[in-house]
């Protein structure tokens, strides 16, 4: 028989179904009776093959599940990264920034973000300490576009925001890799060298005469802090434009959640707490509040413990119900890793909720990373 619903959440039982379940043996009936008194049966669907009983009802159902990233989105992300790698490689050799290629990247990312913000946000979580400058730039661009969409930036202006975010650290191309990837905190002299990337980047783009003032302001001012303690001009408050204030928030968030040579990544939830503590000093308080609201208290990529003891990773957050996201279960309540992607939507599980956020180091290494080939997020 095809059990489509029970009186409690499936994840609170021993079956771990993804919304429905074929019960095909007397033993399974006995175990189901131990879990609940009432079930709902869909007689129109009959019995599916036994080996499919632990899978979603159909391929169609699976593709519609929040958080499962389409092949097209994966291809877009990978293409954006590879194209920007080529753009940066040419610039390192003394060439100018290919603005047409950069604009094409932003154009395609905007279309994807406007269609489904969660899909690309999932992919920004696939990163490690060896990530290239191009991959970091694409991730910052995606975050900025999601942020811009949330606060109502017009589509035409999203192009400038996205382009500035994509190229915000282009001046880093002038910095030696030994300094960029130094596995220890920088000295004062090294910090001074690194900070020159803002002026270098501004000069690189200004020389091409193809970028708008809004884009150039992002490059020049994304390290300015609200209280005047930033660089290079120590601007204060609204003397820092809206777009630079936005990119400063998302670039710090991206850096905090990325493994660096001298520090472990923070969980998305911890990174948001860091931003919140710095609101009004480094960052615009209203923009920080809106960024947190956009990503949710438990943002995409965040590791969480559920109320039943299972461990999962947030893969989709909806504006209507940010406290009840979709979660990819990666470890059951007994600490056993779950190999096959099990995705649950907490909005459909009234008895299940997020109990707490977790840091990556609290889990076995590699357990929380999605497979970039299969994207079983």
Tab-separated table of C-alpha atoms in Angstrom:
chain	number	residue	atom	x	y	z
A	1	UNK	CA	0.000	0.000	0.000
A	2	UNK	CA	1.094	3.580	-0.720
A	3	UNK	CA	1.075	5.578	2.528
A	4	UNK	CA	1.064	9.250	1.522
A	5	UNK	CA	0.799	10.790	5.002
A	6	UNK	CA	0.919	9.823	8.665
A	7	UNK	CA	-0.159	11.611	11.820
A	8	UNK	CA	3.418	12.574	12.690
A	9	UNK	CA	6.482	13.511	10.663
A	10	UNK	CA	8.140	10.644	8.783
A	11	UNK	CA	11.524	11.759	10.079
A	12	UNK	CA	10.381	10.999	13.630
A	13	UNK	CA	9.930	7.344	12.659
A	14	UNK	CA	12.318	4.581	11.639
A	15	UNK	CA	11.291	4.875	7.979
A	16	UNK	CA	12.914	8.208	7.025
A	17	UNK	CA	10.667	8.720	4.024
A	18	UNK	CA	10.703	11.876	1.912
A	19	UNK	CA	6.949	12.590	2.107
A	20	UNK	CA	5.406	9.210	1.166
A	21	UNK	CA	6.228	5.540	1.565
A	22	UNK	CA	5.267	2.187	0.084
A	23	UNK	CA	4.581	-0.325	2.859
A	24	UNK	CA	5.110	-3.735	1.294
A	25	UNK	CA	5.506	-6.291	4.090
A	26	UNK	CA	3.848	-7.426	7.298
A	27	UNK	CA	6.982	-6.427	9.214
A	28	UNK	CA	6.779	-2.869	7.889
A	29	UNK	CA	3.089	-2.734	8.847
A	30	UNK	CA	4.007	-3.839	12.376
A	31	UNK	CA	6.729	-1.189	12.648
A	32	UNK	CA	4.391	1.475	11.294
A	33	UNK	CA	1.785	0.573	13.927
A	34	UNK	CA	4.399	1.152	16.617
A	35	UNK	CA	4.927	4.692	15.307
A	36	UNK	CA	1.363	5.900	14.829
A	37	UNK	CA	-2.311	4.985	14.986
A	38	UNK	CA	-3.605	6.629	11.794
A	39	UNK	CA	-2.232	6.710	8.252
A	40	UNK	CA	-3.481	8.063	4.900
A	41	UNK	CA	-3.371	5.688	1.920
A	42	UNK	CA	-3.362	6.694	-1.751
A	43	UNK	CA	-5.019	3.741	-3.486
A	44	UNK	CA	-4.656	5.349	-6.918
A	45	UNK	CA	-0.905	4.881	-6.829
A	46	UNK	CA	-0.832	1.257	-5.802
A	47	UNK	CA	2.455	-0.374	-4.863
A	48	UNK	CA	5.740	0.829	-6.315
A	49	UNK	CA	8.750	-1.516	-6.729
A	50	UNK	CA	10.297	-2.326	-3.382
A	51	UNK	CA	13.714	-0.900	-4.262
A	52	UNK	CA	12.171	2.513	-4.909
A	53	UNK	CA	10.368	2.707	-1.599
A	54	UNK	CA	12.960	4.919	0.042
A	55	UNK	CA	13.100	7.372	-2.861
A	56	UNK	CA	10.846	10.287	-3.807
A	57	UNK	CA	7.705	9.253	-5.721
A	58	UNK	CA	9.094	10.083	-9.158
A	59	UNK	CA	11.755	11.970	-11.031
A	60	UNK	CA	9.253	14.743	-11.566
A	61	UNK	CA	8.670	15.045	-7.820
A	62	UNK	CA	12.389	15.026	-7.085
A	63	UNK	CA	13.204	17.786	-9.552
A	64	UNK	CA	10.605	19.994	-7.916
A	65	UNK	CA	12.019	19.501	-4.448
A	66	UNK	CA	13.366	22.761	-3.012
A	67	UNK	CA	17.145	22.747	-2.821
A	68	UNK	CA	17.899	20.183	-5.522
A	69	UNK	CA	20.033	22.144	-7.965
A	70	UNK	CA	19.368	21.644	-11.664
A	71	UNK	CA	22.116	20.683	-14.100
A	72	UNK	CA	21.574	23.982	-15.900
A	73	UNK	CA	22.279	25.941	-12.724
A	74	UNK	CA	25.397	23.886	-12.026
A	75	UNK	CA	26.582	24.454	-15.599
A	76	UNK	CA	25.952	28.195	-15.269
A	77	UNK	CA	27.955	28.376	-12.042
A	78	UNK	CA	30.866	26.415	-13.480
A	79	UNK	CA	30.816	28.411	-16.733
A	80	UNK	CA	30.825	31.717	-14.824
A	81	UNK	CA	33.845	30.570	-12.853
A	82	UNK	CA	35.801	29.320	-15.870
A	83	UNK	CA	35.108	32.452	-17.938
A	84	UNK	CA	36.170	34.734	-15.091
A	85	UNK	CA	39.330	32.650	-14.608
A	86	UNK	CA	40.213	33.386	-18.238
A	87	UNK	CA	39.417	37.094	-17.828
A	88	UNK	CA	41.646	37.300	-14.762
A	89	UNK	CA	44.430	35.300	-16.436
A	90	UNK	CA	44.559	37.816	-19.295
A	91	UNK	CA	44.601	40.720	-16.846
A	92	UNK	CA	47.504	39.178	-14.915
A	93	UNK	CA	49.499	39.199	-18.141
A	94	UNK	CA	48.914	42.911	-18.573
A	95	UNK	CA	45.712	42.874	-20.575
A	96	UNK	CA	42.627	44.918	-19.768
A	97	UNK	CA	39.549	43.465	-18.090
A	98	UNK	CA	37.219	41.975	-20.702
A	99	UNK	CA	34.118	43.926	-19.746
A	100	UNK	CA	31.901	42.122	-22.278
A	101	UNK	CA	32.725	38.729	-20.782
A	102	UNK	CA	32.201	40.049	-17.250
A	103	UNK	CA	28.867	41.626	-18.194
A	104	UNK	CA	27.706	38.374	-19.792
A	105	UNK	CA	28.470	36.501	-16.570
A	106	UNK	CA	26.462	38.989	-14.524
A	107	UNK	CA	23.572	38.968	-17.001
A	108	UNK	CA	23.203	35.184	-16.773
A	109	UNK	CA	23.558	35.142	-12.979
A	110	UNK	CA	20.848	37.802	-12.653
A	111	UNK	CA	18.404	35.709	-14.677
A	112	UNK	CA	19.116	32.695	-12.471
A	113	UNK	CA	18.825	34.642	-9.199
A	114	UNK	CA	15.558	36.246	-10.273
A	115	UNK	CA	14.187	32.780	-11.060
A	116	UNK	CA	15.460	30.973	-7.934
A	117	UNK	CA	17.858	32.507	-5.425
A	118	UNK	CA	18.310	29.295	-3.414
A	119	UNK	CA	19.798	27.280	-6.281
A	120	UNK	CA	22.885	29.453	-6.749
A	121	UNK	CA	23.193	30.074	-3.003
A	122	UNK	CA	23.611	26.317	-2.553
A	123	UNK	CA	26.534	26.314	-4.964
A	124	UNK	CA	28.327	29.174	-3.198
A	125	UNK	CA	28.764	26.778	-0.281
A	126	UNK	CA	31.044	24.507	-2.355
A	127	UNK	CA	34.358	26.109	-1.482
A	128	UNK	CA	37.636	25.435	0.293
A	129	UNK	CA	40.860	27.188	1.229
A	130	UNK	CA	42.327	26.630	-2.259
A	131	UNK	CA	39.515	28.398	-4.084
A	132	UNK	CA	40.684	30.844	-6.717
A	133	UNK	CA	40.051	34.574	-6.727
A	134	UNK	CA	37.587	33.999	-9.572
A	135	UNK	CA	35.446	31.545	-7.619
A	136	UNK	CA	35.346	33.868	-4.612
A	137	UNK	CA	34.333	36.716	-6.919
A	138	UNK	CA	31.486	34.693	-8.437
A	139	UNK	CA	30.246	33.790	-4.948
A	140	UNK	CA	30.292	37.434	-3.831
A	141	UNK	CA	28.464	38.405	-7.014
A	142	UNK	CA	25.727	35.837	-6.359
A	143	UNK	CA	25.313	36.972	-2.749
A	144	UNK	CA	25.150	40.616	-3.828
A	145	UNK	CA	22.523	39.867	-6.475
A	146	UNK	CA	20.392	37.905	-4.008
A	147	UNK	CA	20.726	40.806	-1.554
A	148	UNK	CA	19.896	43.369	-4.238
A	149	UNK	CA	16.847	41.411	-5.357
A	150	UNK	CA	15.605	41.253	-1.755
A	151	UNK	CA	15.781	45.000	-1.179
A	152	UNK	CA	14.176	45.827	-4.504
A	153	UNK	CA	17.080	47.075	-6.606
A	154	UNK	CA	15.740	47.524	-10.175
A	155	UNK	CA	16.970	44.951	-12.683
A	156	UNK	CA	18.908	47.556	-14.668
A	157	UNK	CA	20.797	48.605	-11.536
A	158	UNK	CA	21.357	44.982	-10.517
A	159	UNK	CA	23.778	44.782	-13.449
A	160	UNK	CA	25.985	47.485	-11.922
A	161	UNK	CA	25.750	45.934	-8.454
A	162	UNK	CA	26.599	42.492	-9.814
A	163	UNK	CA	29.438	43.740	-12.004
A	164	UNK	CA	30.994	45.681	-9.133
A	165	UNK	CA	30.661	42.660	-6.842
A	166	UNK	CA	32.184	40.359	-9.463
A	167	UNK	CA	35.198	42.658	-9.905
A	168	UNK	CA	35.397	44.109	-6.384
A	169	UNK	CA	38.780	42.493	-5.674
A	170	UNK	CA	40.217	42.712	-9.193
A	171	UNK	CA	43.167	44.657	-7.771
A	172	UNK	CA	44.210	41.456	-5.984
A	173	UNK	CA	45.562	40.332	-9.355
A	174	UNK	CA	48.497	42.662	-8.649
A	175	UNK	CA	49.240	41.015	-5.282
A	176	UNK	CA	51.762	38.126	-5.159
A	177	UNK	CA	50.151	34.739	-4.478
A	178	UNK	CA	52.571	34.164	-1.609
A	179	UNK	CA	50.924	37.066	0.175
A	180	UNK	CA	47.364	36.281	-0.899
A	181	UNK	CA	47.541	32.702	0.343
A	182	UNK	CA	49.878	33.155	3.289
A	183	UNK	CA	48.904	30.536	5.919
A	184	UNK	CA	49.249	32.999	8.798
A	185	UNK	CA	48.037	36.470	9.811
A	186	UNK	CA	49.664	39.306	7.867
A	187	UNK	CA	52.221	41.707	9.306
A	188	UNK	CA	51.543	45.453	9.239
A	189	UNK	CA	53.731	45.908	6.158
A	190	UNK	CA	52.045	43.004	4.398
A	191	UNK	CA	48.643	44.411	5.284
A	192	UNK	CA	49.626	47.754	3.749
A	193	UNK	CA	50.647	46.001	0.526
A	194	UNK	CA	47.392	44.065	0.444
A	195	UNK	CA	45.293	47.188	0.967
A	196	UNK	CA	46.742	48.659	-2.215
A	197	UNK	CA	44.509	46.299	-4.189
A	198	UNK	CA	41.666	48.811	-3.884
A	199	UNK	CA	43.591	51.569	-5.664
A	200	UNK	CA	45.075	49.118	-8.163
A	201	UNK	CA	41.624	47.785	-9.009
A	202	UNK	CA	40.177	51.267	-9.367
A	203	UNK	CA	42.948	52.251	-11.779
A	204	UNK	CA	42.557	49.058	-13.823
A	205	UNK	CA	38.848	49.610	-14.427
A	206	UNK	CA	38.980	53.395	-14.797
A	207	UNK	CA	41.594	53.027	-17.533
A	208	UNK	CA	39.207	50.987	-19.676
A	209	UNK	CA	36.540	53.744	-19.659
A	210	UNK	CA	33.800	51.115	-20.018
A	211	UNK	CA	32.541	50.848	-16.441
A	212	UNK	CA	29.899	53.038	-14.795
A	213	UNK	CA	30.520	55.245	-11.766
A	214	UNK	CA	28.459	52.839	-9.628
A	215	UNK	CA	30.794	49.972	-10.528
A	216	UNK	CA	33.922	52.050	-9.899
A	217	UNK	CA	32.603	53.173	-6.507
A	218	UNK	CA	32.189	49.559	-5.434
A	219	UNK	CA	35.777	48.768	-6.382
A	220	UNK	CA	37.083	51.846	-4.591
A	221	UNK	CA	34.953	51.867	-1.431
A	222	UNK	CA	33.993	48.299	-0.500
A	223	UNK	CA	36.559	48.362	2.338
A	224	UNK	CA	35.289	51.618	3.816
A	225	UNK	CA	33.611	51.163	7.212
A	226	UNK	CA	30.639	53.128	8.451
A	227	UNK	CA	32.589	54.591	11.399
A	228	UNK	CA	35.463	55.848	9.219
A	229	UNK	CA	37.927	53.132	10.220
A	230	UNK	CA	38.127	51.571	6.758
A	231	UNK	CA	40.309	52.321	3.745
A	232	UNK	CA	41.486	53.892	1.496
A	233	UNK	CA	39.773	57.237	2.254
A	234	UNK	CA	38.269	56.589	5.703
A	235	UNK	CA	34.836	57.613	4.478
A	236	UNK	CA	31.975	57.679	6.978
A	237	UNK	CA	28.273	56.902	6.890
A	238	UNK	CA	26.390	57.700	3.721
A	239	UNK	CA	29.493	59.199	2.155
A	240	UNK	CA	29.964	55.522	1.299
A	241	UNK	CA	27.510	54.702	-1.476
A	242	UNK	CA	24.733	52.132	-1.130
A	243	UNK	CA	26.353	49.545	-3.402
A	244	UNK	CA	29.773	49.662	-1.666
A	245	UNK	CA	28.008	49.294	1.703
A	246	UNK	CA	26.174	46.244	0.391
A	247	UNK	CA	29.260	44.622	-1.136
A	248	UNK	CA	31.265	45.219	2.055
A	249	UNK	CA	28.691	43.137	3.938
A	250	UNK	CA	28.485	40.258	1.468
A	251	UNK	CA	32.248	40.088	0.870
A	252	UNK	CA	32.956	39.816	4.601
A	253	UNK	CA	30.237	37.177	4.945
A	254	UNK	CA	31.742	35.174	2.078
A	255	UNK	CA	35.231	35.412	3.584
A	256	UNK	CA	34.075	34.363	7.059
A	257	UNK	CA	32.353	31.248	5.715
A	258	UNK	CA	35.337	30.213	3.597
A	259	UNK	CA	38.244	28.111	4.814
A	260	UNK	CA	41.365	30.243	4.789
A	261	UNK	CA	44.992	29.273	5.202
A	262	UNK	CA	45.135	30.748	8.702
A	263	UNK	CA	41.614	30.173	9.953
A	264	UNK	CA	38.715	27.760	9.845
A	265	UNK	CA	35.411	28.848	8.341
A	266	UNK	CA	32.524	29.998	10.468
A	267	UNK	CA	29.104	28.517	9.978
A	268	UNK	CA	26.735	30.816	8.068
A	269	UNK	CA	24.813	31.442	11.288
A	270	UNK	CA	27.996	32.430	13.152
A	271	UNK	CA	29.063	34.678	10.276
A	272	UNK	CA	25.717	36.477	10.447
A	273	UNK	CA	26.187	36.946	14.192
A	274	UNK	CA	29.570	38.537	13.469
A	275	UNK	CA	27.943	40.939	11.022
A	276	UNK	CA	25.225	41.748	13.532
A	277	UNK	CA	27.758	42.565	16.247
A	278	UNK	CA	29.525	44.920	13.805
A	279	UNK	CA	26.379	46.736	12.665
A	280	UNK	CA	26.501	50.475	13.210
A	281	UNK	CA	30.310	50.440	13.377
A	282	UNK	CA	31.708	48.657	10.338
A	283	UNK	CA	28.422	48.044	8.567
A	284	UNK	CA	25.175	49.868	7.884
A	285	UNK	CA	22.781	48.558	10.553
A	286	UNK	CA	19.684	48.572	8.361
A	287	UNK	CA	21.487	46.772	5.553
A	288	UNK	CA	22.857	44.134	7.934
A	289	UNK	CA	19.363	43.536	9.291
A	290	UNK	CA	18.028	43.172	5.757
A	291	UNK	CA	20.867	40.844	4.736
A	292	UNK	CA	20.166	38.603	7.730
A	293	UNK	CA	16.469	38.698	6.892
A	294	UNK	CA	17.274	37.784	3.287
A	295	UNK	CA	19.364	34.726	4.141
A	296	UNK	CA	17.372	33.723	7.212
A	297	UNK	CA	18.539	32.981	10.743
A	298	UNK	CA	19.727	29.617	9.423
A	299	UNK	CA	21.090	30.511	5.960
A	300	UNK	CA	21.610	28.217	3.013
A	301	UNK	CA	24.645	26.042	3.749
A	302	UNK	CA	24.217	26.187	7.519
A	303	UNK	CA	24.704	22.937	9.443
A	304	UNK	CA	21.943	22.340	11.966
A	305	UNK	CA	20.802	19.840	14.555
A	306	UNK	CA	17.099	19.060	14.364
A	307	UNK	CA	14.795	18.484	17.302
A	308	UNK	CA	14.907	14.704	16.729
A	309	UNK	CA	18.724	14.668	16.943
A	310	UNK	CA	19.425	14.331	13.219
A	311	UNK	CA	22.031	16.556	11.571
A	312	UNK	CA	21.330	18.372	8.330
A	313	UNK	CA	22.406	21.185	6.055
A	314	UNK	CA	20.074	24.004	5.035
A	315	UNK	CA	19.516	23.942	1.284
A	316	UNK	CA	16.572	26.308	0.762
A	317	UNK	CA	14.937	29.132	2.683
A	318	UNK	CA	11.630	30.676	1.685
A	319	UNK	CA	10.653	34.253	2.378
A	320	UNK	CA	7.294	33.102	3.705
A	321	UNK	CA	8.715	30.768	6.368
A	322	UNK	CA	12.388	31.416	7.104
A	323	UNK	CA	12.349	29.453	10.360
A	324	UNK	CA	11.222	26.280	8.586
A	325	UNK	CA	13.692	25.757	5.715
A	326	UNK	CA	14.368	22.716	3.563
A	327	UNK	CA	17.133	20.523	4.975
A	328	UNK	CA	19.366	17.830	3.487
A	329	UNK	CA	19.752	15.194	6.208
A	330	UNK	CA	23.369	14.018	6.417
A	331	UNK	CA	23.425	12.140	9.742
A	332	UNK	CA	20.669	10.387	11.636
A	333	UNK	CA	19.969	10.762	15.345
A	334	UNK	CA	22.329	7.868	16.142
A	335	UNK	CA	25.268	9.524	14.380
A	336	UNK	CA	25.138	7.363	11.246
A	337	UNK	CA	25.897	9.172	7.965
A	338	UNK	CA	23.090	9.089	5.408
A	339	UNK	CA	24.540	8.380	1.976
A	340	UNK	CA	21.505	9.023	-0.224
A	341	UNK	CA	20.164	12.560	-0.387
A	342	UNK	CA	17.212	12.825	1.986
A	343	UNK	CA	15.597	16.224	1.728
A	344	UNK	CA	12.819	17.339	4.025
A	345	UNK	CA	10.861	20.564	4.085
A	346	UNK	CA	10.339	21.579	7.705
A	347	UNK	CA	7.261	23.536	6.650
A	348	UNK	CA	5.625	20.128	6.068
A	349	UNK	CA	6.859	18.610	9.344
A	350	UNK	CA	4.926	20.223	12.193
A	351	UNK	CA	6.666	18.192	14.882
A	352	UNK	CA	10.205	18.847	13.673
A	353	UNK	CA	12.250	22.019	13.925
A	354	UNK	CA	15.808	23.361	13.957
A	355	UNK	CA	17.205	23.062	17.459
A	356	UNK	CA	20.583	24.730	16.944
A	357	UNK	CA	23.197	25.713	14.386
A	358	UNK	CA	26.444	23.756	14.299
A	359	UNK	CA	30.008	24.603	13.317
A	360	UNK	CA	31.723	22.572	10.548
A	361	UNK	CA	34.396	21.248	12.918
A	362	UNK	CA	31.723	19.531	15.014
A	363	UNK	CA	31.211	16.969	12.242
A	364	UNK	CA	33.564	14.491	10.542
A	365	UNK	CA	35.600	16.152	7.793
A	366	UNK	CA	33.909	16.048	4.413
A	367	UNK	CA	30.531	14.952	5.739
A	368	UNK	CA	28.858	18.302	5.179
A	369	UNK	CA	30.219	18.883	1.678
A	370	UNK	CA	27.917	18.316	-1.273
A	371	UNK	CA	29.163	16.396	-4.283
A	372	UNK	CA	29.795	18.967	-7.039
A	373	UNK	CA	29.226	16.312	-9.713
A	374	UNK	CA	25.906	14.924	-8.498
A	375	UNK	CA	24.838	17.976	-6.473
A	376	UNK	CA	23.020	15.823	-3.930
A	377	UNK	CA	22.607	18.923	-1.829
